[in-house]
Coordinates of C-alpha atoms in Angstrom, one line a residue:
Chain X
X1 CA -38.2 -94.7 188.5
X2 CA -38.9 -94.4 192.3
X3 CA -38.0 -97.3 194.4
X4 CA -39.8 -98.7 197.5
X5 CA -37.9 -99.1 201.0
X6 CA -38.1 -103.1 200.3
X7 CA -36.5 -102.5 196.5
X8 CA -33.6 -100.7 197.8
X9 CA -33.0 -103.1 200.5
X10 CA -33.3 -106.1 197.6
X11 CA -31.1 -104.3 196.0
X12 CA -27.9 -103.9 198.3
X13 CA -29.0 -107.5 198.9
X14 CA -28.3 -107.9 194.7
X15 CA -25.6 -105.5 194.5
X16 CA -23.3 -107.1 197.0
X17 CA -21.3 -110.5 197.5
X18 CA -23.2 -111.7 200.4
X19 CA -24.6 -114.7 198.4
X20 CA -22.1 -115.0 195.6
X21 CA -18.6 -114.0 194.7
X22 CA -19.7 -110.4 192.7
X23 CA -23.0 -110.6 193.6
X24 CA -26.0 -110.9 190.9
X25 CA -26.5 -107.2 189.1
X26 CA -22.7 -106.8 187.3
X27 CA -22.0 -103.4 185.6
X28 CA -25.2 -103.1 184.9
X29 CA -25.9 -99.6 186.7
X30 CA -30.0 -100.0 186.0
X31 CA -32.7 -100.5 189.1
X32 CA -33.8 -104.4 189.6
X33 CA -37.4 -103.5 188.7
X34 CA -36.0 -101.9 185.3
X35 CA -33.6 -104.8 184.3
X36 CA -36.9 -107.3 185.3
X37 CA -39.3 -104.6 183.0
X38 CA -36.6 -104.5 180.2
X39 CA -36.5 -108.3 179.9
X40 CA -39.5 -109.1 180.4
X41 CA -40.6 -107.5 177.4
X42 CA -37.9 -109.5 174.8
X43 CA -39.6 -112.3 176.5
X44 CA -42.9 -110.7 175.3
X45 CA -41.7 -109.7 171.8
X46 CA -40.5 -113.3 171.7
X47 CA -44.0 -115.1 172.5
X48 CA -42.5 -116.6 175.4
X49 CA -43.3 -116.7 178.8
X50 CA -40.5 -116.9 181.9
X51 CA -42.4 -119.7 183.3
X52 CA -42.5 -121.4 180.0
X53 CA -38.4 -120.8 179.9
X54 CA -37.9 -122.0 183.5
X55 CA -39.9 -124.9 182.7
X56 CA -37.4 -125.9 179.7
X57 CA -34.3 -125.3 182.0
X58 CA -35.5 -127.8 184.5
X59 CA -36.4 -130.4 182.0
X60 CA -32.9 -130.1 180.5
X61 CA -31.4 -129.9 183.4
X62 CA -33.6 -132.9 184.7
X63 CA -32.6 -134.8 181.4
X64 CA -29.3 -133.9 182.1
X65 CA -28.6 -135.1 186.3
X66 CA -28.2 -139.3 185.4
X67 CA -25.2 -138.7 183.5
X68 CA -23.5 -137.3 186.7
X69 CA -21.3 -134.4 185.3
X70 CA -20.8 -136.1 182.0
X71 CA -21.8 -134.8 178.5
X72 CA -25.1 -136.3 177.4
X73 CA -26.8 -135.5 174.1
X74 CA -30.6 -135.3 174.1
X75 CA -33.5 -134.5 172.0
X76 CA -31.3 -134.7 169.0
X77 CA -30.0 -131.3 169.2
X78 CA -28.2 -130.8 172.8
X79 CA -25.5 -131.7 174.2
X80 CA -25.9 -131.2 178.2
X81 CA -24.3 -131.6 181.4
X82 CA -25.3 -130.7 184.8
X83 CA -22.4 -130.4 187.0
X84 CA -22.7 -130.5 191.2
X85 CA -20.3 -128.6 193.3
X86 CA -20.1 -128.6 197.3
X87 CA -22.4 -126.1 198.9
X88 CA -25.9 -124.9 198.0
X89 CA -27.1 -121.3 196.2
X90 CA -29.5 -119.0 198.5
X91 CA -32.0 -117.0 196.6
X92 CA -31.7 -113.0 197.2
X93 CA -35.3 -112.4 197.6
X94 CA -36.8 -112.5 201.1
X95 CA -38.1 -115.8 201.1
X96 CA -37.0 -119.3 202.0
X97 CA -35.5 -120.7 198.5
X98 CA -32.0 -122.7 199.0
X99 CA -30.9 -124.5 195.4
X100 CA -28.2 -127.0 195.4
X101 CA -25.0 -125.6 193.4
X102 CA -26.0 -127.0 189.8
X103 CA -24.9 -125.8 186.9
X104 CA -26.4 -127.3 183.5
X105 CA -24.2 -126.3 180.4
X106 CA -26.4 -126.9 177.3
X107 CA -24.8 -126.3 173.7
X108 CA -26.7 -126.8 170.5
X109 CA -25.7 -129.3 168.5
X110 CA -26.2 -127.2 165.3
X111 CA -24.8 -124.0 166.1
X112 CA -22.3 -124.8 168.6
X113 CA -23.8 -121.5 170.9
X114 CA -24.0 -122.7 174.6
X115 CA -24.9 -121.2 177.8
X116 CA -24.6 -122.0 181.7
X117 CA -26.9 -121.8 184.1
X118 CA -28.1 -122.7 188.0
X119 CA -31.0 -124.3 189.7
X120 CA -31.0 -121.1 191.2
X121 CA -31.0 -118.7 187.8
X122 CA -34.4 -121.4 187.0
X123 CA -36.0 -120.0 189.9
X124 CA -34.9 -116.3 189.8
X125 CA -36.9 -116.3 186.5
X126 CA -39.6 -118.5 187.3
X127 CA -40.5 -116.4 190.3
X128 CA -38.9 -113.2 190.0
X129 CA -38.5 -112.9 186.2
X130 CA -34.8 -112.2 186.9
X131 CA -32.2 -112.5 184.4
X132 CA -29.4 -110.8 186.6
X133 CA -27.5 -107.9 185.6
X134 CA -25.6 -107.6 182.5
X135 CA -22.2 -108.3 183.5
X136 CA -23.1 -110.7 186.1
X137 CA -21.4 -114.1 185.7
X138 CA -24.6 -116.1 185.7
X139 CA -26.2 -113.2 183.4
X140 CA -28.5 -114.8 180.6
X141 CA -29.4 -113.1 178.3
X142 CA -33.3 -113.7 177.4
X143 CA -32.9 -113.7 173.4
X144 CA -30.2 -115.8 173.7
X145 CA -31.8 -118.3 175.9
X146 CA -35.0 -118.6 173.8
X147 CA -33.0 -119.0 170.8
X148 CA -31.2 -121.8 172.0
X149 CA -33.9 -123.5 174.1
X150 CA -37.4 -123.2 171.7
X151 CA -35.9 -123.0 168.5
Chain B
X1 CA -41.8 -61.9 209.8
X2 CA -41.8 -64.5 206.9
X3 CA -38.3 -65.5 208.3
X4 CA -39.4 -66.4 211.5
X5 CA -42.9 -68.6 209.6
X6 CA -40.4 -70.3 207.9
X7 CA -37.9 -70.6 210.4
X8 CA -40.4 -71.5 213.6
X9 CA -41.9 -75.0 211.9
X10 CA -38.4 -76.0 210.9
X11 CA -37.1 -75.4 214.6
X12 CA -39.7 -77.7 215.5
X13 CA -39.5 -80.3 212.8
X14 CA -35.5 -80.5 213.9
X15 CA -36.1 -80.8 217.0
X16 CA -38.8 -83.4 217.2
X17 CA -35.9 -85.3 214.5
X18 CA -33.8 -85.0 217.0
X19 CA -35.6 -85.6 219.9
X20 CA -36.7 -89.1 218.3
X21 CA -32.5 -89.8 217.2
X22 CA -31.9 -89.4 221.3
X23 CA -34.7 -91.7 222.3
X24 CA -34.0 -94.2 220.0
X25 CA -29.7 -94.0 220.8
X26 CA -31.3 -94.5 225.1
X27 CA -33.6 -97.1 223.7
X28 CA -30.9 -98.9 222.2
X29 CA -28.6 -98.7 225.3
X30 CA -30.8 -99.1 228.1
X31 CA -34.5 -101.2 227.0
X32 CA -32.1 -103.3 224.0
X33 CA -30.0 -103.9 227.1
X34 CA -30.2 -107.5 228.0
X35 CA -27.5 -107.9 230.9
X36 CA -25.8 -111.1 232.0
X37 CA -27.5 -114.5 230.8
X38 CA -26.6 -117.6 231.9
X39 CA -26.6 -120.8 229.3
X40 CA -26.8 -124.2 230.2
X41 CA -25.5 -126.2 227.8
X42 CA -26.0 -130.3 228.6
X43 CA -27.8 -130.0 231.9
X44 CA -23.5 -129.8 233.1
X45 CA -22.2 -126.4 232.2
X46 CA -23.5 -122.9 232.7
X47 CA -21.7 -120.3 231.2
X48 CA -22.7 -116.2 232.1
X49 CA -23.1 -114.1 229.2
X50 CA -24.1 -110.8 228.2
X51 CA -27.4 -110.4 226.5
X52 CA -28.0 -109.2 222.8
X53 CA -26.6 -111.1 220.2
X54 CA -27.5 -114.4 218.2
X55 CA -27.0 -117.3 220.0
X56 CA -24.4 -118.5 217.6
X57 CA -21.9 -115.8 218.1
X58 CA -22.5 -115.6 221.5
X59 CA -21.4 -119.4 221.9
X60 CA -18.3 -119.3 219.4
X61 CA -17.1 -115.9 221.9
X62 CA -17.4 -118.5 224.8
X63 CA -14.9 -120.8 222.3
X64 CA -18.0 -123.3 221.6
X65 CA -18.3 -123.8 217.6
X66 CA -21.3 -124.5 215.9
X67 CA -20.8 -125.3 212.6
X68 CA -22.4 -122.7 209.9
X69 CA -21.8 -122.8 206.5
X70 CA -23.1 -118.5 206.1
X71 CA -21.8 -116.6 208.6
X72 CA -25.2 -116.3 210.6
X73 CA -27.2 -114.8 208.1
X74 CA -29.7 -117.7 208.8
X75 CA -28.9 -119.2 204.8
X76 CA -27.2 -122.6 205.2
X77 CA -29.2 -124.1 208.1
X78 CA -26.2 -125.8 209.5
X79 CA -26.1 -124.6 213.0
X80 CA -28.5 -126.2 214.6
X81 CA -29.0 -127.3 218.3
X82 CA -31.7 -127.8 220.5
X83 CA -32.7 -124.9 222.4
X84 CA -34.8 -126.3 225.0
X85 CA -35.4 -123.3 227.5
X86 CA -36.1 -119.8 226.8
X87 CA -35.5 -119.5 222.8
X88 CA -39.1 -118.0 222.1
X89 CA -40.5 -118.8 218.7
X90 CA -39.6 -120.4 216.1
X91 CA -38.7 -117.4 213.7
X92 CA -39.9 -117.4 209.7
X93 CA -36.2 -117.6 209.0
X94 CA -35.9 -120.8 210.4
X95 CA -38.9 -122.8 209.2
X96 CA -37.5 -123.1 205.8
X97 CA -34.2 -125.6 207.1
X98 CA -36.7 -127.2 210.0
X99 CA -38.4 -130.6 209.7
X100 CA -41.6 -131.0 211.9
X101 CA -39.7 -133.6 213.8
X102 CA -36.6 -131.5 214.5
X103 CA -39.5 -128.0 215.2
X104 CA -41.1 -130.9 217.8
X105 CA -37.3 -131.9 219.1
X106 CA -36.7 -128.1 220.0
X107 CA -34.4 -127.6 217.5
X108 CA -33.1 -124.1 216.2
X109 CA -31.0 -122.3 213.8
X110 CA -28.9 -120.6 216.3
X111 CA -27.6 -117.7 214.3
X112 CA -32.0 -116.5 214.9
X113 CA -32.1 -117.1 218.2
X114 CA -31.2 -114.2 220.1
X115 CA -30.2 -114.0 223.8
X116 CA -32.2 -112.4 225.6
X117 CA -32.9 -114.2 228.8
X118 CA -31.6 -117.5 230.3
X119 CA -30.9 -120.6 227.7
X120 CA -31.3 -124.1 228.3
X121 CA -29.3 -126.2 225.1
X122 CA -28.1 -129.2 224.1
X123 CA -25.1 -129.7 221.8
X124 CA -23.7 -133.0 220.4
X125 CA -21.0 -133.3 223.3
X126 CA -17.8 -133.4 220.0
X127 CA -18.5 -129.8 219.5
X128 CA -16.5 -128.9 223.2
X129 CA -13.4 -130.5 221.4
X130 CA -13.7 -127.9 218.4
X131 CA -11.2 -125.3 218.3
X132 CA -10.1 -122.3 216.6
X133 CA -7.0 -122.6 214.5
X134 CA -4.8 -120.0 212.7
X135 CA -1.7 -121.0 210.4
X136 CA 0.2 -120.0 207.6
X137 CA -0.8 -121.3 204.0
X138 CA 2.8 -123.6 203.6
X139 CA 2.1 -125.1 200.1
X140 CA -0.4 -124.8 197.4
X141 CA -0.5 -127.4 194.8
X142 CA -2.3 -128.2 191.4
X143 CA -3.7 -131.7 191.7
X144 CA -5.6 -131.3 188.1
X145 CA -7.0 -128.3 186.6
X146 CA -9.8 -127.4 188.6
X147 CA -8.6 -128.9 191.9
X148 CA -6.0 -127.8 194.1
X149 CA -4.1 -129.0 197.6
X150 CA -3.8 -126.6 200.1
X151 CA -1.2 -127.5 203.1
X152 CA -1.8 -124.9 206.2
X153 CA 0.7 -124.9 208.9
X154 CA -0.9 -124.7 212.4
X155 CA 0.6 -121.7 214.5
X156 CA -1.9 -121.3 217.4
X157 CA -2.7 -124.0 218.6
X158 CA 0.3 -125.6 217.2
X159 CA -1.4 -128.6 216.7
X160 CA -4.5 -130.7 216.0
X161 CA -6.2 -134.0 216.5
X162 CA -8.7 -135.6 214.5
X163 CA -10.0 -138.4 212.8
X164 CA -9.9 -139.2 209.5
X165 CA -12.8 -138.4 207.6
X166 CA -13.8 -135.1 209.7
X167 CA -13.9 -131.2 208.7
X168 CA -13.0 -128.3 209.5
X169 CA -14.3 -124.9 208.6
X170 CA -12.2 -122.5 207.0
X171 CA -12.7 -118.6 206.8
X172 CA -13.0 -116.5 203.7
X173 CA -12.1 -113.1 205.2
X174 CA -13.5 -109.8 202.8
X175 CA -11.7 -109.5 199.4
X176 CA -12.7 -107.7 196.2
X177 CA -15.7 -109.3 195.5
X178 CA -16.6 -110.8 199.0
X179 CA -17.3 -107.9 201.6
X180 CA -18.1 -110.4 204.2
X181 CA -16.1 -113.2 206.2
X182 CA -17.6 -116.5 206.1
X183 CA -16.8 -120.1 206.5
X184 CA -16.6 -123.4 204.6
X185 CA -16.8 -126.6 204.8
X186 CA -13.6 -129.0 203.9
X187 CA -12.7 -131.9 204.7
X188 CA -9.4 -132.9 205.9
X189 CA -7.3 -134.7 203.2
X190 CA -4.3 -135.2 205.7
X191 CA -2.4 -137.9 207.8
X192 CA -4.3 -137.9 211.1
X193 CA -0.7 -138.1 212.5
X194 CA 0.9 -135.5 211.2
X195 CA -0.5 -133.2 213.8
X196 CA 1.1 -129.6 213.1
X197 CA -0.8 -129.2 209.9
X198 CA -4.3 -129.8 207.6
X199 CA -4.5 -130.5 204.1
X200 CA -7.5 -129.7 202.0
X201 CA -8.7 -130.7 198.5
X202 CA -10.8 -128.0 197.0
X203 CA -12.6 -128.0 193.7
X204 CA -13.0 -124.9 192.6
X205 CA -16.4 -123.2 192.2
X206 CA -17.3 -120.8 189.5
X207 CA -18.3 -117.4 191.6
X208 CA -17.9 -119.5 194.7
X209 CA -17.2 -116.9 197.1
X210 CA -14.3 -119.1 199.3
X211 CA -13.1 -121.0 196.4
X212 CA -12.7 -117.6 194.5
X213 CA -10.6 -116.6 197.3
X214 CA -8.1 -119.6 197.8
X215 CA -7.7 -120.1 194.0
X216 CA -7.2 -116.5 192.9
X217 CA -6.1 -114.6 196.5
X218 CA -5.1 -116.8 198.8
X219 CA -0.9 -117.4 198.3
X220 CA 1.9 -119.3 200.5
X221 CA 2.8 -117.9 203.5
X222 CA -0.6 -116.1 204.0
X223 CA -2.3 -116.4 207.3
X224 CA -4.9 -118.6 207.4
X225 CA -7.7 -119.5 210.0
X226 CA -10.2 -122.2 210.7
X227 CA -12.2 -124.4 213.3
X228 CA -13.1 -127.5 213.8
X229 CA -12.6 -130.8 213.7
X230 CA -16.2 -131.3 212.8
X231 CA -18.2 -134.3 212.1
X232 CA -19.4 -138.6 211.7
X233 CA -17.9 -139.5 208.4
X234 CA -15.1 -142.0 209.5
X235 CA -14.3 -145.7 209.3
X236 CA -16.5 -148.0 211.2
X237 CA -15.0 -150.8 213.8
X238 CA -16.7 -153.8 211.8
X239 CA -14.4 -156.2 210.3
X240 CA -16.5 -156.1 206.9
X241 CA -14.9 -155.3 203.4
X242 CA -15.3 -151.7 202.4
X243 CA -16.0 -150.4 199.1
X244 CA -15.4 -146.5 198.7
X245 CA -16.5 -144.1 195.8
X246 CA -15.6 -140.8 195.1
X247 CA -15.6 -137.9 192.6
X248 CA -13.6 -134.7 192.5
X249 CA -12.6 -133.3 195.4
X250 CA -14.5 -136.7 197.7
X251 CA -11.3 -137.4 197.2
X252 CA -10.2 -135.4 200.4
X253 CA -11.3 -137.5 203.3
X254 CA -10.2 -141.0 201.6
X255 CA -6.4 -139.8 201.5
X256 CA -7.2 -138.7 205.1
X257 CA -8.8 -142.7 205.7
X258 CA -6.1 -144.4 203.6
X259 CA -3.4 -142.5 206.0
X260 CA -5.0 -143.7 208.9
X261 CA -5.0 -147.1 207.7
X262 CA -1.7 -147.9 206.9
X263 CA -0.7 -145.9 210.6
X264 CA -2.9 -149.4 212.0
X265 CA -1.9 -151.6 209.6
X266 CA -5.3 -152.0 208.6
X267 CA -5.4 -155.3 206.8
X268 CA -9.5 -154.7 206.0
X269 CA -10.3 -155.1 202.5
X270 CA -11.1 -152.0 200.7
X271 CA -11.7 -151.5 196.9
X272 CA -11.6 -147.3 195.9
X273 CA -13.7 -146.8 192.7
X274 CA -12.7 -142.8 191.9
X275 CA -14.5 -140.9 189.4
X276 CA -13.6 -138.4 186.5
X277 CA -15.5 -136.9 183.3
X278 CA -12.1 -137.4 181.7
X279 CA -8.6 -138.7 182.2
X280 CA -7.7 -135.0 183.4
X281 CA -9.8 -135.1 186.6
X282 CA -7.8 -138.0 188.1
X283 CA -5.2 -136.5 190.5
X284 CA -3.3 -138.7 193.2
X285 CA -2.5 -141.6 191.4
X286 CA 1.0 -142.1 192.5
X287 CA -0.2 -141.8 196.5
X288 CA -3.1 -144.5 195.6
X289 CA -0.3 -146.6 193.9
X290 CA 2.4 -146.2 197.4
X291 CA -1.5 -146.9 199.4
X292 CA -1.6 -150.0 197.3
X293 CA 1.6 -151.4 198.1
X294 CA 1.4 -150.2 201.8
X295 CA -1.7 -151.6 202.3
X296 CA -2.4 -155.6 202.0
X297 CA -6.1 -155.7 200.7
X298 CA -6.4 -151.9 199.2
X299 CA -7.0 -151.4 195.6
X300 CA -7.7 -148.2 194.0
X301 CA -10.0 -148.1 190.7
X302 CA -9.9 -145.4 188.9
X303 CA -12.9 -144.4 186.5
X304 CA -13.1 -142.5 183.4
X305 CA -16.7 -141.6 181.9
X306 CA -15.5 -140.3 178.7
X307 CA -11.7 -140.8 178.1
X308 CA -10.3 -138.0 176.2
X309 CA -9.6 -139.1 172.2
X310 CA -6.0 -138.4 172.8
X311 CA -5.5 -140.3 175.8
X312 CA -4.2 -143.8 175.6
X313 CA -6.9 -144.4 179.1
X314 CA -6.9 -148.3 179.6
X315 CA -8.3 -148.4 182.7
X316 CA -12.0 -149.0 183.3
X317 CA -14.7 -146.7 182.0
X318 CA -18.5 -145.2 182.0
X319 CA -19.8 -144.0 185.1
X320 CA -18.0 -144.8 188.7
X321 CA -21.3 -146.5 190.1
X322 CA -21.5 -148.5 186.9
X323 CA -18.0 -149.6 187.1
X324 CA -18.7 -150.3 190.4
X325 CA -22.3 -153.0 189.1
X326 CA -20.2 -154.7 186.6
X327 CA -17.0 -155.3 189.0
X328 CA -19.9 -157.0 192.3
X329 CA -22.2 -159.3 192.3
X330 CA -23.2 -159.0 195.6
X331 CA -22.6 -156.8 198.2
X332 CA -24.4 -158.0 201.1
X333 CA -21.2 -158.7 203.0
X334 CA -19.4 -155.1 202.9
X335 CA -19.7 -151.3 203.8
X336 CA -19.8 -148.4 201.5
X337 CA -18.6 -145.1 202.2
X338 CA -19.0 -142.5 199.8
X339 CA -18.3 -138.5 199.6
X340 CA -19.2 -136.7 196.3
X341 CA -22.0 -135.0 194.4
X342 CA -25.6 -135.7 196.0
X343 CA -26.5 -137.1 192.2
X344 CA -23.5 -139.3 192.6
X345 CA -24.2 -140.3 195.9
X346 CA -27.7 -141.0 195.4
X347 CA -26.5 -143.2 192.1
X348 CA -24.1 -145.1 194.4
X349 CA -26.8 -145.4 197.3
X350 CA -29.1 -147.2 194.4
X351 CA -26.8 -149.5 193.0
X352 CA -25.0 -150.3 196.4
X353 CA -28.9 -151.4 197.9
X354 CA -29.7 -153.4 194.9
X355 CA -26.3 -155.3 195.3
X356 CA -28.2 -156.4 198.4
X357 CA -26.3 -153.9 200.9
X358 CA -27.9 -152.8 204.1
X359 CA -28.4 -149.1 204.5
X360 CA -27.3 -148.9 207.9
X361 CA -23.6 -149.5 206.4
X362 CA -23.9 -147.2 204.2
X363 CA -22.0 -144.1 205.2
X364 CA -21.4 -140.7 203.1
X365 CA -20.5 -137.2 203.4
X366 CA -22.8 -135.3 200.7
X367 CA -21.6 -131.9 199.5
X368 CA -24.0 -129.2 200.6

């Protein structure tokens, strides 16, 4: 796969720590534009849309915010909490996007299978369709996610 | 024959490659070439400069400190100022962290405004007290699970002044996993009189690049640096009673206030609601408990939102701010000071207000 002058700059961009500890691409040794192709269609294959996932995290995470840091079950079938920490999460892309350091644990009730994300993962997907690299700390995984958010 | 075909165009290709490389290295050191600049910085001092870099580098060379949160990378939108003279246009960068009244005031990032030409500035006047410190990390200590005190020895300057409720800004340097220094923001958790040395609370961050570094790099006897002191949060002069709330590591600047209190024999009544998820987020009890006995009308509160099942927890419980509605009627008569998450802070804000307290004595320091 060729890559543009303005993907290989995002990339170094994704690849290194200047934004967070590790940076957001992991092991995973694939181009941005494949790991973004590759999971876009599971999202496909699952009938769901990365809007339509963004929009779930931020209702959780919006359902989640009153109970300030504490566990609080909703809808019957999560348990949630949406922790704050100092200092604020800077999207990689070349455009204004600053996210307050959030991070929203959701676990189903039923299963027990949680995951973690950021205000800032809700808008790599929404508007990039960016799952991060496999490997990276904030990585989610877009099978999982769907699983434990639509089902 | 076919040698020299070949060879002739790629003579000429190299050398037109090359050519370019050479104007490009004069370009860069004689038309990028700015030469001396002069700043004036409160219509009282001019300092001479030379030309070329961001404002905000150029200023912390000339020992002036702008607080930034990034590094300059134009990301945090902390180092503002007003540029008022000769700071050209507002750069895309910058519109993002600008308000229409601060782009009106004149104000700047001043990591993206480069020097070029002569400035005219204005900086809060505090900012010519900051300095830059290096010390020795003396003592590292678990306060709970996720939270650690950090005690650093000043070596040069050998010591500080501040007052309580201020921050400094320490530097990350590069470590696996960070190839960049930047700063933080911490507030000071120490006794404003114990001069040779800052203590800091830090919570620590998952992936947070400087909280990655002083839980898993950073060990006693390290050198350390920072600057500051920076900022507002402190107590007021009013005779009022004070109500403080807290979570996690808005611990920091109350130990710092509490300190200060006792040193003036403060005999203002103050009531300190602190937070936790669970009994193992409390830290400091035993300091709140000597604060307690030192100081006539302190009492500390702490609040547990879900004790664990294990724990015999007989202190008060639910959420801080609701602990704080059930224990006031009215508040109308007292100052609040908070320092926490913004969701805490903007709970706290809501319940203090509709306890009938007036906004303007309402102080906090929001993490961000």
């Amino acid at each position: 796969m060729k890559h543009s002058p303005d993907d290989q700059k995002l990339e170094r961009m994704l690849r290194s720590s200047k934004l967070v500890a590790d940076g957001f691409m992991g092991t995973d040794g694939r181009g941005v534009r494949e790991i973004i192709e590759a999971d876009a269609a599971t999202l496909a294959n699952l009938g769901v849309t990365a809007e339509q996932t963004a929009g779930r995290m931020r209702e959780l995470t919006l359902a989640a915010r009153p109970a300030l840091g504490n566990w609080i079950e909703a809808e019957g079938k999560y348990r949630l909490r949406s922790e704050e920490h100092k200092g604020s999460l800077v999207c990689p892309w070349p455009h204004a996007g600053r996210y307050e350091k959030r991070l929203t644990t959701c676990r189903r009730l039923d299963s027990g299978e949680d995951i973690v994300w950021t205000d800032l993962n809700i808008h790599l997907i929404e508007a990039h369709g960016f799952f991060e690299g496999k490997g990276s700390y904030f990585r989610l995984e877009p099978d999982v996610l769907v699983r434990i958010l639509f089902a | 024959m076919i040698v020299f075909e070949i060879l002739i165009p790629v003579l000429i290709v190299s050398s037109i490659g090359a050519g370019l490389a050479l104007i490009l290295l004069l370009s860069e050191r004689w038309i990028a070439y700015y030469g001396p600049c002069e700043i004036t910085i409160n219509e009282e001092k001019k300092i001479t400069v030379e030309g070329g870099k961001s404002l905000l580098s150029t200023l912390q060379e000339q020992k002036i400190f702008i607080p930034s949160a990034c590094g300059g990378r134009g990301t945090c939108g902390v180092c503002k100022l007003k540029v008022l003279e000769g700071g050209g246009a507002v750069l895309p960068t910058e519109t993002p962290f600008l308000s229409s009244e601060e782009r009106e005031g004149r104000v700047r990032l001043s990591c993206q405004v480069k020097v070029r030409n002569d400035l005219v500035i204005e900086i809060p006047k505090a900012l010519f007290e900051v300095r830059e410190f290096r010390g020795r990390c003396e003592k590292i200590e678990d306060l709970t699970y996720d939270m650690k005190r950090f005690r650093f020895a000043l070596q040069e300057p050998e010591t500080i002044e501040f007052t309580a409720g201020q921050y400094i800004q320490l530097l990350c340097p590069v470590y696996k996993g960070n190839s960049e220094e930047v700063y933080r923001a911490y507030s000071i958790a120490s006794d404003p009189e114990d001069r040779a040395a800052v203590e800091l609370i830090i919570r620590r961050v998952p992936k947070g690049i400087c909280t990655t570094w002083c839980f898993e790099y950073l060990k006693e006897g390290d050198a350390v640096r920072f600057n500051g002191p920076y900022g507002d949060f402190r107590l007021s002069e009013r005779e009022m009673p004070m109500l403080f709330v807290a979570g996690g590591s808005g611990m920091a600047p109350f130990v710092s206030i509490l300190h200060q209190m006792r040193h003036r024999g403060d005999a203002r009544s103050a009531h300190y609601y602190f937070g936790g998820n669970s009994v193992r987020d409390l830290c400091l009890d035993e300091s709140m408990r000597e604060f307690e006995k030192d100081l006539q009308n302190f009492t500390f509160i702490p609040v547990v939102a879900s004790p664990e099942e294990e724990s015999d927890w007989q202190g008060e419980r639910g959420l801080v701010t609701e602990a704080v509605g059930r224990a006031f009627d009215d508040l109308s008569g007292h100052e609040g000071y908070l320092c926490g998450s913004p969701g805490m802070i903007d709970a706290a804000v809501k319940v203090f207000t509709s306890l009938g307290m007036q906004e303007e004595h309402i102080y906090f320091d929001k993490f961000a």
